[in-house]
CSV table of C-alpha atoms in Angstrom, one decimal:
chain,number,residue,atom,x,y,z
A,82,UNK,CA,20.7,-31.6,-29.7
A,83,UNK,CA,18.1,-29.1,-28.6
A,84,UNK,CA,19.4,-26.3,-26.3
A,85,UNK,CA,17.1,-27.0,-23.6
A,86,UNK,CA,17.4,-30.3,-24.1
A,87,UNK,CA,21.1,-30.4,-23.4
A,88,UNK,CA,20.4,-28.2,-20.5
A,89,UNK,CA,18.0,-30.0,-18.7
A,90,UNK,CA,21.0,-32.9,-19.4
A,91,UNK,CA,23.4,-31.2,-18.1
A,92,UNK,CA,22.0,-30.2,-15.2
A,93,UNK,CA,20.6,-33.5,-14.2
A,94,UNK,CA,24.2,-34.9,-14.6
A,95,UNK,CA,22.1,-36.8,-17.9
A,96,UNK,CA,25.1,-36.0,-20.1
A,97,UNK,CA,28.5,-37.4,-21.1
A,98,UNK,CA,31.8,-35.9,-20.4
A,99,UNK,CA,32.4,-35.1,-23.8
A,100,UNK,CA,29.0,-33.1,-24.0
A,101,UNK,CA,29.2,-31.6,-20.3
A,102,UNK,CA,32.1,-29.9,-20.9
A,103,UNK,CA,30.8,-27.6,-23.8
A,104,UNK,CA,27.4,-27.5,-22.2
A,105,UNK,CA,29.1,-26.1,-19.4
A,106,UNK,CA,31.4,-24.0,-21.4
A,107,UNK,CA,28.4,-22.6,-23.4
A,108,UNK,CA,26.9,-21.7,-20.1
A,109,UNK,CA,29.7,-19.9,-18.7
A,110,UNK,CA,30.5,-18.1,-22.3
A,111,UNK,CA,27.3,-16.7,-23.5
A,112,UNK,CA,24.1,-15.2,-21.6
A,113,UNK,CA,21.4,-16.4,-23.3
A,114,UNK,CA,22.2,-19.8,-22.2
A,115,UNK,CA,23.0,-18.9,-18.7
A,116,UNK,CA,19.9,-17.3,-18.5
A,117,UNK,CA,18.5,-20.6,-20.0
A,118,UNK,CA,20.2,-22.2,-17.6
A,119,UNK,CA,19.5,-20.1,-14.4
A,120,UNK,CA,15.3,-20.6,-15.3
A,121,UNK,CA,16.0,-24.8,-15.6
A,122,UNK,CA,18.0,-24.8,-12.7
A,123,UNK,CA,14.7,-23.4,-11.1
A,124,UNK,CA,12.6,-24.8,-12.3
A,125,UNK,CA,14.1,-28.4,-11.6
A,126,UNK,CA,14.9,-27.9,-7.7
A,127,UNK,CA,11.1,-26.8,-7.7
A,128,UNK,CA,10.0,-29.9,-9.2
A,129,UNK,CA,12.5,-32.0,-6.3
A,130,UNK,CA,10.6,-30.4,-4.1
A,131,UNK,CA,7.6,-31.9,-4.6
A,132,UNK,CA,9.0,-35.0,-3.2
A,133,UNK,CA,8.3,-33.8,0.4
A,134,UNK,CA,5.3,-32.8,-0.5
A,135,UNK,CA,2.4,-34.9,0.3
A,136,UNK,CA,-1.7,-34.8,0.9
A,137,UNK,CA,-3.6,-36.1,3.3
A,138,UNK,CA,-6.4,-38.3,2.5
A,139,UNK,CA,-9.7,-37.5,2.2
A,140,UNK,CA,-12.4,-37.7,5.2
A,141,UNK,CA,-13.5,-41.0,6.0
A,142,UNK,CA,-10.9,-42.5,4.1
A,143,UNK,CA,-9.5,-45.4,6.6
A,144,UNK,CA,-13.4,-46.7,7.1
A,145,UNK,CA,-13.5,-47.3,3.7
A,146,UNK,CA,-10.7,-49.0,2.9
A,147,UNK,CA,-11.9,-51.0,6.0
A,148,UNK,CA,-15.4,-52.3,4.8
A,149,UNK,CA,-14.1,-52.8,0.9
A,150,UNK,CA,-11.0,-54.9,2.3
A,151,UNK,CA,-13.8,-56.8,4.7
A,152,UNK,CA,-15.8,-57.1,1.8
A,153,UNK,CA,-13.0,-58.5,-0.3
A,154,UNK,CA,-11.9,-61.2,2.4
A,155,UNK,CA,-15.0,-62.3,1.9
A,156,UNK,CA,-14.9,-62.9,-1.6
A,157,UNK,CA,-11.7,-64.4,-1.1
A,158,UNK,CA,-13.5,-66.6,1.7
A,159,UNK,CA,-16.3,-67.9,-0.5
A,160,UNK,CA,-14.1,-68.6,-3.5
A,161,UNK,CA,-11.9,-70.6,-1.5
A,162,UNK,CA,-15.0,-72.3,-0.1
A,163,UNK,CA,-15.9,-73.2,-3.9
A,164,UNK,CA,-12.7,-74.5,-4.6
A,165,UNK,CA,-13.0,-77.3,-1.9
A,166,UNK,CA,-16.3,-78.2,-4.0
A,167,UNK,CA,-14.9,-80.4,-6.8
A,168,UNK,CA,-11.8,-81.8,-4.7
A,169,UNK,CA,-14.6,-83.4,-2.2
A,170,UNK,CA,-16.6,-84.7,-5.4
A,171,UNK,CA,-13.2,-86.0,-6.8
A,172,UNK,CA,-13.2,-87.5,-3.3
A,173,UNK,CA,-16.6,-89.3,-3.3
A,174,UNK,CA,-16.4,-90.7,-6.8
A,175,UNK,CA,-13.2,-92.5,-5.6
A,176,UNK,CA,-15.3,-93.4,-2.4
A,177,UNK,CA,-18.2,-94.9,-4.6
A,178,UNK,CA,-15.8,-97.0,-7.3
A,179,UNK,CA,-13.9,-98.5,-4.3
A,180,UNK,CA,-16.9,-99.2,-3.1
A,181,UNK,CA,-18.7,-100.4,-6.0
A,182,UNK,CA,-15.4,-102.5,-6.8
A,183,UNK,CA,-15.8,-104.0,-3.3
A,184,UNK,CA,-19.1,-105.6,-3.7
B,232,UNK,CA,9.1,-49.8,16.9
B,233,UNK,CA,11.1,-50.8,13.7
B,234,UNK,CA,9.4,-51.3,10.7
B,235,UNK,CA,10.9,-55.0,10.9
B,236,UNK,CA,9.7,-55.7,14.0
B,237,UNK,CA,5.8,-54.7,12.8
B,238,UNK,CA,6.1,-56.8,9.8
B,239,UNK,CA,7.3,-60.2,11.6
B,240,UNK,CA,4.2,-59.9,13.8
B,241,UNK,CA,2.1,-58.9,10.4
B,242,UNK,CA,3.9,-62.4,9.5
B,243,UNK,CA,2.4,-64.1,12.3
B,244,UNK,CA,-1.0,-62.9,12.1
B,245,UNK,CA,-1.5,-60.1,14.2
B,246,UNK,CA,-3.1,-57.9,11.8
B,247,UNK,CA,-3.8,-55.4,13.8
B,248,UNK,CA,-0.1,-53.7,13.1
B,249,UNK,CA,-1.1,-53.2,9.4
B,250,UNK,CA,-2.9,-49.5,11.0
B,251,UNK,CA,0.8,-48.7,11.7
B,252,UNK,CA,1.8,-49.5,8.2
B,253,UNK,CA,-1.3,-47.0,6.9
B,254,UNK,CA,-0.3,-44.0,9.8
B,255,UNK,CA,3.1,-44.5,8.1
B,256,UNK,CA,2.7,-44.5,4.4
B,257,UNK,CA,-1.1,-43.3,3.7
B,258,UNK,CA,-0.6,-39.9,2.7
B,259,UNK,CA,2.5,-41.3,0.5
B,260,UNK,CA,0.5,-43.7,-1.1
B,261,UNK,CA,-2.5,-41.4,-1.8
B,262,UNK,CA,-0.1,-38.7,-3.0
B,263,UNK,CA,1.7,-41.2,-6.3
B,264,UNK,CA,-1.8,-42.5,-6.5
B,265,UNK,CA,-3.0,-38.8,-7.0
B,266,UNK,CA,0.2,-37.6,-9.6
B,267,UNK,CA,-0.5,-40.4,-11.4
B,268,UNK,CA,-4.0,-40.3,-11.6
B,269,UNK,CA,-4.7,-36.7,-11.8
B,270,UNK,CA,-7.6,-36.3,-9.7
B,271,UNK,CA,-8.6,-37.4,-6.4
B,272,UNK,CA,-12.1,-39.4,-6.9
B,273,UNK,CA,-9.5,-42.0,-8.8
B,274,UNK,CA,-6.4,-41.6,-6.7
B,275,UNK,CA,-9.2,-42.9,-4.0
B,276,UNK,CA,-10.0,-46.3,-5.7
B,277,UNK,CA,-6.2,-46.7,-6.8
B,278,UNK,CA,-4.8,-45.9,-3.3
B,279,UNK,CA,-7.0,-48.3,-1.9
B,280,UNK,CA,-6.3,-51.3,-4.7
B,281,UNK,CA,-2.5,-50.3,-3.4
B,282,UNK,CA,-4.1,-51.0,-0.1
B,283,UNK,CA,-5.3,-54.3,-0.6
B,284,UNK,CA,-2.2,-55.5,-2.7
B,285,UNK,CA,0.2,-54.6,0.2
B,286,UNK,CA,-2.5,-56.2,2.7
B,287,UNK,CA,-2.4,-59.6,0.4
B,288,UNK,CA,0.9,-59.4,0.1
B,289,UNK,CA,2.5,-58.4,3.1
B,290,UNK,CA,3.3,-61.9,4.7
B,291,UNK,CA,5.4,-62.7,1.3
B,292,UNK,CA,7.3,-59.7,1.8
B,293,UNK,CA,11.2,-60.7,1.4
B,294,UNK,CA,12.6,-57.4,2.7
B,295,UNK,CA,15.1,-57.4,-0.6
B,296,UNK,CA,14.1,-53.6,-0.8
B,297,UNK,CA,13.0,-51.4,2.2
B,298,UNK,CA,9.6,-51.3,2.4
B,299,UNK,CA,8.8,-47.6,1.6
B,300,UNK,CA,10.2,-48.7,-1.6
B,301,UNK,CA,8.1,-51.8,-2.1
B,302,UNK,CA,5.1,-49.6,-1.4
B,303,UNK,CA,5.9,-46.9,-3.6
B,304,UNK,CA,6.5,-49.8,-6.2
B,305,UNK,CA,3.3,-51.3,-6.0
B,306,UNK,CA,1.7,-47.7,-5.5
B,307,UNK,CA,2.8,-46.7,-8.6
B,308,UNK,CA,1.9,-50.2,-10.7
B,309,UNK,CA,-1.3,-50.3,-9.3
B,310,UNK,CA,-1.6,-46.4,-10.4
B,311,UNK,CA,-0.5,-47.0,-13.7
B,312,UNK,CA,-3.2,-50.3,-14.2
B,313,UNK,CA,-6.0,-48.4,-12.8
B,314,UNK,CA,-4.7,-45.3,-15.2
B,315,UNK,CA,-5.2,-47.4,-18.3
B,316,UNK,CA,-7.9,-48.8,-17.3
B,317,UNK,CA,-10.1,-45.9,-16.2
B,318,UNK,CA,-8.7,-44.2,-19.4
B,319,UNK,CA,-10.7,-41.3,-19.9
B,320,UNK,CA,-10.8,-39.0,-23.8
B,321,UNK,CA,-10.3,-35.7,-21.4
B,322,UNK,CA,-8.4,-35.4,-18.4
B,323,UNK,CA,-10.9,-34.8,-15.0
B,324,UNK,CA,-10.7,-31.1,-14.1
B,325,UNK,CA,-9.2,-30.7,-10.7
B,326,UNK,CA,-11.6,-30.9,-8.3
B,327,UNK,CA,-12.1,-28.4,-5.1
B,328,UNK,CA,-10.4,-30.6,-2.6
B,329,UNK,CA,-7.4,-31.2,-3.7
B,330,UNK,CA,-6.9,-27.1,-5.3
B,331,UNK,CA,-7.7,-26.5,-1.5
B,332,UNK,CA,-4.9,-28.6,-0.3
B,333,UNK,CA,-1.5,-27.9,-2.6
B,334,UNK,CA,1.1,-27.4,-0.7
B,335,UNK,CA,2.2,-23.8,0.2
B,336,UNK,CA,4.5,-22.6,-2.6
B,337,UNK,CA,4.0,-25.1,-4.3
B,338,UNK,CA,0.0,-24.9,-5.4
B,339,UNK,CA,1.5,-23.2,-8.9
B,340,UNK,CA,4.1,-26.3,-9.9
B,341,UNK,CA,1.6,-29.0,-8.4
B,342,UNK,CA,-2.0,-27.6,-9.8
B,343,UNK,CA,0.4,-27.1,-13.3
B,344,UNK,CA,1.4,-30.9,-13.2
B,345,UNK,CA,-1.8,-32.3,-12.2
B,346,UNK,CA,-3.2,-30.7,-15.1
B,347,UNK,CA,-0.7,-31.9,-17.9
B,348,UNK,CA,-2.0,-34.3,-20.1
B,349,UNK,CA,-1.4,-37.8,-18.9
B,350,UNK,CA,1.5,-39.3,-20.6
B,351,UNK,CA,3.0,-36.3,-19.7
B,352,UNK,CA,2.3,-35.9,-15.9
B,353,UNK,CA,3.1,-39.8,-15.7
B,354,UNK,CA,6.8,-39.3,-17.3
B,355,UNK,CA,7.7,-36.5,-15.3
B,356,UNK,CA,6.3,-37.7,-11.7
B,357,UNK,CA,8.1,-40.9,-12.0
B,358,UNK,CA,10.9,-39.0,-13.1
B,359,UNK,CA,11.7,-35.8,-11.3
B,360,UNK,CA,9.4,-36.4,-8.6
B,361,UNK,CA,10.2,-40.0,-7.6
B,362,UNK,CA,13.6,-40.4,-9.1
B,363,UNK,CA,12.5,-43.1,-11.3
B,364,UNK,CA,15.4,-44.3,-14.7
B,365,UNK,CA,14.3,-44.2,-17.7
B,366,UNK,CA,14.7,-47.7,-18.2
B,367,UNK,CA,11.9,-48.2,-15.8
B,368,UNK,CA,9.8,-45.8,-17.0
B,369,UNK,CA,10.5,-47.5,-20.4
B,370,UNK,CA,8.8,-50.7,-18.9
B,371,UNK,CA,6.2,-49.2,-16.9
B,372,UNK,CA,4.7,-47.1,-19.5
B,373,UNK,CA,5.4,-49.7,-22.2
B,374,UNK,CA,7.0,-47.9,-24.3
B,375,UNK,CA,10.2,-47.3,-26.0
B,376,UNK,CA,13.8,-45.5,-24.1
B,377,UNK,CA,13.7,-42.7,-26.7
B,378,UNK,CA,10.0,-42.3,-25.8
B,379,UNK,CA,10.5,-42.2,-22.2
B,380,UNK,CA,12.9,-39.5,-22.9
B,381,UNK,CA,11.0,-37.3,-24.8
B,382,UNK,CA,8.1,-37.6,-22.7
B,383,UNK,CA,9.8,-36.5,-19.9
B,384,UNK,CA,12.0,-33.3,-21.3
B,385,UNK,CA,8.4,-32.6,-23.4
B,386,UNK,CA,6.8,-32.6,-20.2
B,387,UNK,CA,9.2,-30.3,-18.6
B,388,UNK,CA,8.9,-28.4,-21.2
B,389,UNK,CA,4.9,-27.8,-21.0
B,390,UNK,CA,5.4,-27.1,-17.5
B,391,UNK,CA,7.9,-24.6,-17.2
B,392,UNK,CA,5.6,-23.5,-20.2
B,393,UNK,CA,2.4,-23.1,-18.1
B,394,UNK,CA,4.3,-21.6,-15.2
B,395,UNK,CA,5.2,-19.0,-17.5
B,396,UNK,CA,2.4,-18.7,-19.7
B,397,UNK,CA,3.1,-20.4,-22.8
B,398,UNK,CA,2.3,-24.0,-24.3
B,399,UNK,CA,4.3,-26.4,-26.8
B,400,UNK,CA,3.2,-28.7,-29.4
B,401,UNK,CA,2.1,-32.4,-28.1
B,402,UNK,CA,3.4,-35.7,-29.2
B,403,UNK,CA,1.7,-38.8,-29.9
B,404,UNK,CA,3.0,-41.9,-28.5
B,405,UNK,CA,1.9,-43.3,-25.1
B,406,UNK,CA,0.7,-46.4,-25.8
């Protein structure tokens, strides 16, 4: 397994027991992997705190979102209008046999 | 109010309480849309198709998750469509409004990530930033576990690299 790899494992609790315990020993036993270590370990809780990080949107955002959501209700509108179409030909065609049978 | 309260009377029509629901989660919304897009002209257009999904959706809402988590979920699908779909040959350079708003000590980490390739900045914002397994980022990249692993540690990698000056190889697969 790489060393950083097993690191970045380690420290994210990624690993097996088997495997944390001599990543952890190699840690605590030789330098170059603390250091390696000490810079993930940084680098990592960095990263997690992004999570409370957030932007704001940009200016005129909400109006927007408001007149392309209006716009798509009426889409949805008009192809729901369309749909009704062949139901009320269905409809008349019945309409005109019974009719037609009738007479 | 509680959130369960505003989405009963979403339920029954009054539409109105779905401005609470944005003054709650907008920014959150905006911001995955954002990681996972890379820039903010798309995070716009993929925050808003979020928008729209959670509107048309809202009233079918079965409250098996909370809802912060339903919206991140369909934040990040919706990010993730609209990524493959606006698929561009170079990632957009970052563009003045969002260099102007990274967060305070953390403009370094977040201008480094917005600027890693794609496949990368996808793996590692779903997984060190939202917390998402790797069995879901297996499925919501489409590709395989091993994959999602190596995208992620490789995109570590290349940004601990560009924080301190150095680059790695790249991989390939990202389907």
């Amino acid at each position: 397994m790489e060393l950083d790899y097993a690191i970045v494992a380690y420290l994210k609790g990624e690993l097996g027991t088997l495997a944390c315990q001599k990543v952890k020993n190699l840690i605590n036993t030789n330098d170059h992997f603390a250091r390696k270590a000490a810079e993930w370990k940084h680098a990592l809780t960095k990263l997690d705190g992004l999570k409370e990080k957030e932007y704001s949107v940009p200016s005129g955002y909400r109006e927007l979102l408001m007149k392309r959501l209006a716009e798509k209700k009426v889409n949805h509108s008009i192809i729901g209008a369309l749909a009704v179409i062949p139901v009320l030909l269905v409809g008349l065609g019945v309409f005109l046999l019974k009719r037609k049978n009738a007479a | 109010m509680e959130e369960k309260e505003l989405i009963d009377r979403f339920k029954k029509g009054e539409e109105g309480v779905f401005f609470r629901f944005l003054d709650m989660y907008e920014k959150t919304v905006y911001t995955i849309s954002l990681r996972i897009m890379g820039n903010s002209e798309d995070a716009l257009d993929a925050s808003q198709e979020t928008w729209f999904k959670i509107y048309r959706n809202l009233k079918n809402f079965r409250e098996e998750s909370t809802l912060k988590t339903w919206i991140y979920r369909i934040a990040v699908n919706t990010s993730l469509t609209e990524l493959k779909r606006k698929r561009r040959s170079n990632t957009l350079p970052l563009d003045e409004a969002v260099l102007k708003s990274l967060p305070v000590d953390y403009s370094e980490l977040e201008e480094a990530l917005l600027n890693l390739p794609e496949k990368y900045r996808v793996a590692v914002t779903l997984r060190d930033i939202y917390g998402y397994p790797y069995e879901e980022i297996k499925t919501l990249m489409h590709i395989s576990l091993s994959s999602a692993k190596i995208l992620v540690h490789r995109g570590r990698k290349k940004l601990k690299g560009k924080l301190e000056g150095y680059e790695f190889e790249e991989v390939e697969e990202w389907s």
